[in-house]
Coordinates of C-alpha atoms and ligand atoms in Angstrom, one line a residue:
M17 CA -62.3 52.4 84.6
I18 CA -61.7 49.1 82.7
Q19 CA -59.0 46.6 83.3
V20 CA -58.5 43.6 81.1
E21 CA -55.8 41.1 82.1
N22 CA -54.4 38.2 80.1
L23 CA -57.7 37.6 78.3
Y24 CA -58.1 34.5 76.1
K25 CA -61.2 33.6 74.0
K26 CA -61.6 30.8 71.6
F27 CA -64.5 29.9 69.4
G28 CA -63.8 26.3 68.6
K29 CA -60.3 26.2 67.2
N30 CA -60.4 29.9 66.4
E31 CA -58.4 31.8 69.1
V32 CA -59.7 35.4 68.8
L33 CA -58.2 36.9 71.9
S34 CA -54.8 35.6 73.0
G35 CA -53.6 37.0 76.2
L36 CA -54.9 40.5 75.8
N37 CA -54.1 43.2 78.3
L38 CA -55.7 46.6 78.3
T39 CA -56.3 49.4 80.8
I40 CA -58.7 52.2 80.0
D41 CA -58.7 55.2 82.3
K42 CA -61.8 57.1 83.3
G43 CA -63.0 59.9 81.1
G44 CA -62.4 60.4 77.3
I45 CA -63.1 58.7 74.0
F46 CA -61.3 55.5 73.2
A47 CA -61.5 54.0 69.7
V48 CA -61.1 50.2 69.4
L49 CA -59.8 49.6 65.9
G50 CA -58.7 46.5 63.9
P51 CA -59.5 44.6 60.8
N52 CA -62.8 42.7 60.4
G53 CA -62.7 39.6 62.6
S54 CA -59.9 40.9 64.8
G55 CA -62.0 40.5 67.9
K56 CA -63.3 44.1 68.7
T57 CA -66.8 42.9 69.3
T58 CA -65.6 39.9 71.2
L59 CA -63.5 42.2 73.5
I60 CA -66.5 44.5 74.0
K61 CA -68.8 41.6 74.8
S62 CA -66.2 40.2 77.3
I63 CA -66.2 43.6 79.1
L64 CA -70.0 43.4 79.1
G65 CA -70.1 39.8 80.4
M66 CA -71.9 38.6 77.2
V67 CA -68.9 36.5 76.1
V68 CA -67.3 34.3 78.7
P69 CA -63.6 34.2 78.2
N70 CA -61.5 31.0 78.4
K71 CA -59.0 32.7 80.7
G72 CA -58.2 36.1 82.1
D73 CA -59.9 38.8 84.2
V74 CA -61.9 41.8 83.5
S75 CA -62.7 44.5 86.1
V76 CA -64.9 47.5 85.7
S77 CA -64.6 50.4 88.2
G78 CA -62.2 48.3 90.2
I79 CA -64.7 45.4 90.6
A80 CA -64.0 41.9 89.0
I81 CA -67.0 41.1 86.8
K82 CA -66.9 37.4 87.2
K83 CA -70.2 36.2 88.8
N84 CA -71.1 39.8 89.5
W85 CA -73.6 41.2 87.1
K86 CA -74.6 44.4 88.9
Y87 CA -71.8 46.5 87.3
R88 CA -73.7 46.2 83.9
Q89 CA -76.4 48.5 85.2
E90 CA -73.8 51.3 85.0
I91 CA -73.0 50.7 81.3
D92 CA -74.9 51.9 78.2
Y93 CA -74.3 49.7 75.2
L94 CA -75.0 50.1 71.5
P95 CA -74.7 46.6 69.8
Q96 CA -73.2 46.3 66.3
I97 CA -76.1 44.2 65.2
A98 CA -79.4 45.0 67.0
N99 CA -81.9 42.3 66.5
F100 CA -85.0 44.3 67.5
P101 CA -88.3 42.4 67.7
G102 CA -89.8 43.4 64.4
N103 CA -93.5 43.4 65.5
L104 CA -92.9 46.0 68.2
K105 CA -93.5 49.7 67.5
V106 CA -90.6 52.0 68.2
K107 CA -92.3 53.6 71.2
E108 CA -93.1 50.2 72.6
L109 CA -89.5 49.1 72.4
I110 CA -88.3 52.3 74.1
R111 CA -90.9 51.7 76.8
M112 CA -89.8 48.1 77.2
I113 CA -86.1 49.0 77.6
K114 CA -87.0 51.7 80.1
D115 CA -89.1 49.1 82.1
I116 CA -86.2 46.7 82.1
R117 CA -83.5 49.2 83.1
Q118 CA -85.5 51.1 85.7
R119 CA -83.3 54.2 85.7
P120 CA -83.9 57.8 84.8
S121 CA -84.0 58.4 81.0
D122 CA -84.3 61.3 78.6
E123 CA -85.4 59.8 75.3
Q124 CA -87.4 62.8 74.2
T125 CA -84.4 65.0 73.5
L126 CA -82.9 62.2 71.4
I127 CA -86.1 61.5 69.5
E128 CA -86.2 65.2 68.5
L129 CA -82.5 65.3 67.7
F130 CA -82.8 62.4 65.3
K131 CA -86.2 63.4 64.0
L132 CA -87.8 60.1 65.0
D133 CA -91.2 61.5 66.1
S134 CA -93.0 60.3 63.0
F135 CA -91.6 56.8 63.4
L136 CA -92.7 56.2 67.0
D137 CA -95.9 54.4 65.9
K138 CA -94.1 52.3 63.2
K139 CA -93.2 48.7 63.6
L140 CA -89.4 48.1 63.8
S141 CA -89.6 45.6 60.9
T142 CA -90.8 48.4 58.6
L143 CA -87.9 50.8 59.3
S144 CA -85.0 51.5 57.0
G145 CA -81.5 50.4 58.2
G146 CA -80.4 54.0 59.1
T147 CA -83.7 54.7 61.0
R148 CA -83.3 51.5 62.9
Q149 CA -79.7 52.6 63.8
K150 CA -81.1 55.9 65.1
V151 CA -83.4 53.9 67.4
N152 CA -80.4 51.9 68.5
I153 CA -78.6 55.2 69.3
V154 CA -81.6 56.5 71.3
L155 CA -81.6 53.3 73.4
A156 CA -77.9 53.6 74.1
F157 CA -77.9 57.3 74.9
M158 CA -81.1 57.8 76.8
F159 CA -79.8 56.7 80.2
D160 CA -76.9 58.4 82.0
C161 CA -74.3 55.8 82.7
P162 CA -70.7 56.7 83.3
L163 CA -69.5 54.2 80.7
L164 CA -70.8 54.1 77.2
I165 CA -69.8 51.3 74.8
L166 CA -70.7 51.9 71.1
D167 CA -70.1 49.1 68.6
E168 CA -70.1 50.7 65.1
P169 CA -72.5 53.5 66.0
T170 CA -72.1 55.2 62.5
T171 CA -73.5 52.2 60.5
G172 CA -76.0 53.4 57.9
L173 CA -76.3 57.0 59.1
D174 CA -76.8 59.9 56.6
P175 CA -74.3 62.8 56.9
A176 CA -76.7 65.1 58.9
S177 CA -77.3 62.3 61.5
L178 CA -73.6 61.5 61.6
I179 CA -72.9 65.1 62.6
R180 CA -75.6 64.8 65.3
L181 CA -74.0 61.6 66.6
K182 CA -70.6 63.2 66.8
E183 CA -72.0 66.2 68.7
L184 CA -73.8 63.8 71.1
I185 CA -70.6 61.8 71.7
K186 CA -68.6 64.9 72.4
K187 CA -71.2 66.2 74.8
E188 CA -71.1 63.0 76.7
K189 CA -67.3 63.2 76.9
A190 CA -67.7 66.8 78.3
N191 CA -70.0 65.3 80.9
G192 CA -67.0 63.2 82.1
K193 CA -68.1 59.9 80.6
T194 CA -65.8 57.1 79.4
I195 CA -66.7 56.2 75.9
L196 CA -65.5 53.1 74.0
I197 CA -66.2 53.1 70.3
T198 CA -65.5 50.8 67.4
S199 CA -65.7 52.2 63.9
H200 CA -64.2 51.6 60.4
I201 CA -64.8 55.2 59.4
M202 CA -61.4 56.8 60.0
Q203 CA -62.7 60.4 59.5
F204 CA -65.2 59.8 62.3
V205 CA -62.5 58.3 64.6
A206 CA -60.0 61.2 63.8
E207 CA -62.7 63.7 64.8
V208 CA -63.8 62.2 68.1
A209 CA -61.1 59.8 69.5
D210 CA -58.6 60.8 72.2
E211 CA -56.9 57.5 72.1
I212 CA -56.5 54.6 69.6
I213 CA -56.5 51.0 70.7
Y214 CA -55.5 48.8 67.7
L215 CA -56.3 45.1 67.9
L216 CA -54.3 42.6 65.9
E217 CA -53.7 38.8 66.3
G218 CA -55.6 38.7 69.6
K219 CA -53.6 41.4 71.3
I220 CA -53.4 45.1 71.6
Y221 CA -50.9 46.0 68.9
F222 CA -50.9 49.7 69.5
K223 CA -52.4 52.0 72.1
G224 CA -51.8 55.8 72.0
S225 CA -52.8 59.1 70.5
I226 CA -53.5 59.6 66.8
E227 CA -50.4 61.8 66.7
Q228 CA -48.3 59.0 68.2
L229 CA -49.8 56.5 65.7
K230 CA -49.0 58.8 62.7
K231 CA -45.5 59.3 63.9
K232 CA -44.9 55.5 64.5
T233 CA -46.2 54.7 61.0
D234 CA -44.6 57.7 59.3
Q235 CA -48.0 58.8 57.8
T236 CA -49.7 62.1 57.7
D237 CA -53.4 61.0 58.1
L238 CA -55.1 58.4 60.3
E239 CA -56.5 56.4 57.4
H240 CA -53.1 55.7 56.0
A241 CA -51.6 55.2 59.4
I242 CA -54.1 52.5 60.2
A243 CA -53.6 50.9 56.8
A244 CA -49.8 50.9 57.4
I245 CA -49.9 49.8 61.0
A246 CA -49.9 46.0 60.5
T247 CA -46.7 46.3 58.4
T248 CA -45.0 48.4 61.1
P249 CA -43.0 46.4 63.6
A250 CA -44.7 46.5 67.1
N251 CA -41.6 47.9 68.7
A252 CA -41.0 50.7 66.1
Ligands
LIG305 N1 -70.5 33.4 68.7 C1 -69.4 33.1 67.9 N2 -69.3 31.9 67.5 C2 -68.2 31.6 66.7 N3 -67.3 32.4 66.2 C3 -67.5 33.7 66.6 C4 -68.5 34.1 67.5 N4 -68.4 35.5 67.7 C5 -67.3 35.9 67.0 N5 -66.7 34.8 66.3 C6 -65.5 34.9 65.5 O1 -64.6 35.6 66.2 C7 -63.8 36.4 65.4 C8 -63.8 37.8 65.9 O2 -65.2 38.3 65.7 P1 -65.6 39.8 66.2 O3 -67.0 39.9 65.9 O4 -65.1 40.0 67.6 O5 -64.7 40.7 65.2 P2 -64.7 42.3 65.0 O6 -63.3 42.8 65.2 O7 -65.8 42.9 65.8 O8 -65.1 42.4 63.4 P3 -65.9 43.5 62.6 O9 -64.9 44.6 62.2 O10 -66.4 42.7 61.4 O11 -67.1 44.0 63.4 C9 -64.3 36.2 64.0 O12 -63.5 35.2 63.4 C10 -65.7 35.6 64.2 O13 -66.1 34.8 63.2
LIG306 MG1 -67.5 43.9 65.4

């Protein structure tokens, strides 16, 4: 589904991605993990064509993305920081995104699921952080693309909403979608992810199942395995 080859990205002197290689097969939930600033969002944005790499190639569904923007129509994306126009009402934003994307959508089920009905006529600038994140989730899930990229989808959600998000993600997986997620909440990752992709020093330091990671780091739970990973030799 996604192929990343020898990807380099520098911001000034800061080399964030240094020859990163990654293959993601079709179908399943892939968790992109790594410390703050390790380049998870930069990698995601490179896949989306929102960051232009200094070197390397990305292809999605077998098509090189360079100078070819059409593939993006087949990706649903939840940004880590959504800068919504504050003066728009929630319903106006949903309508605007539908107009831009021009594909079938089912926002009503999601609005009901996240109990957003009473917020539809409110301006985005007046919403709480968690409610704004629920709007972000509706915008990402309301279309039906085969690839779903979620950058920190759990941010600010209350426990009931987090349960709904997990169910939603699992449902999309059951529908055969490929889902890429970043999160710092290890309990969430342990519950949903089929595979862990751990980014460190600009490269993929580990890729494999949670069980493999626990074994490699000699830990019994994911949180400790992740905390221990950077001190475990790459070839262990
Ligand atoms: N547009 C930019 N201009 C300059 N530096 C940037 C830019 N975007 C990202 N960076 C830098 O690149 C590095 C990686 O950032 P990135 O946002 O990809 O990290 P991350 O792994 O997603 O972190 P987090 O866990 O905090 O979300 C950081 O040092 C960041 O400051
Ligand atoms: Mg990030």
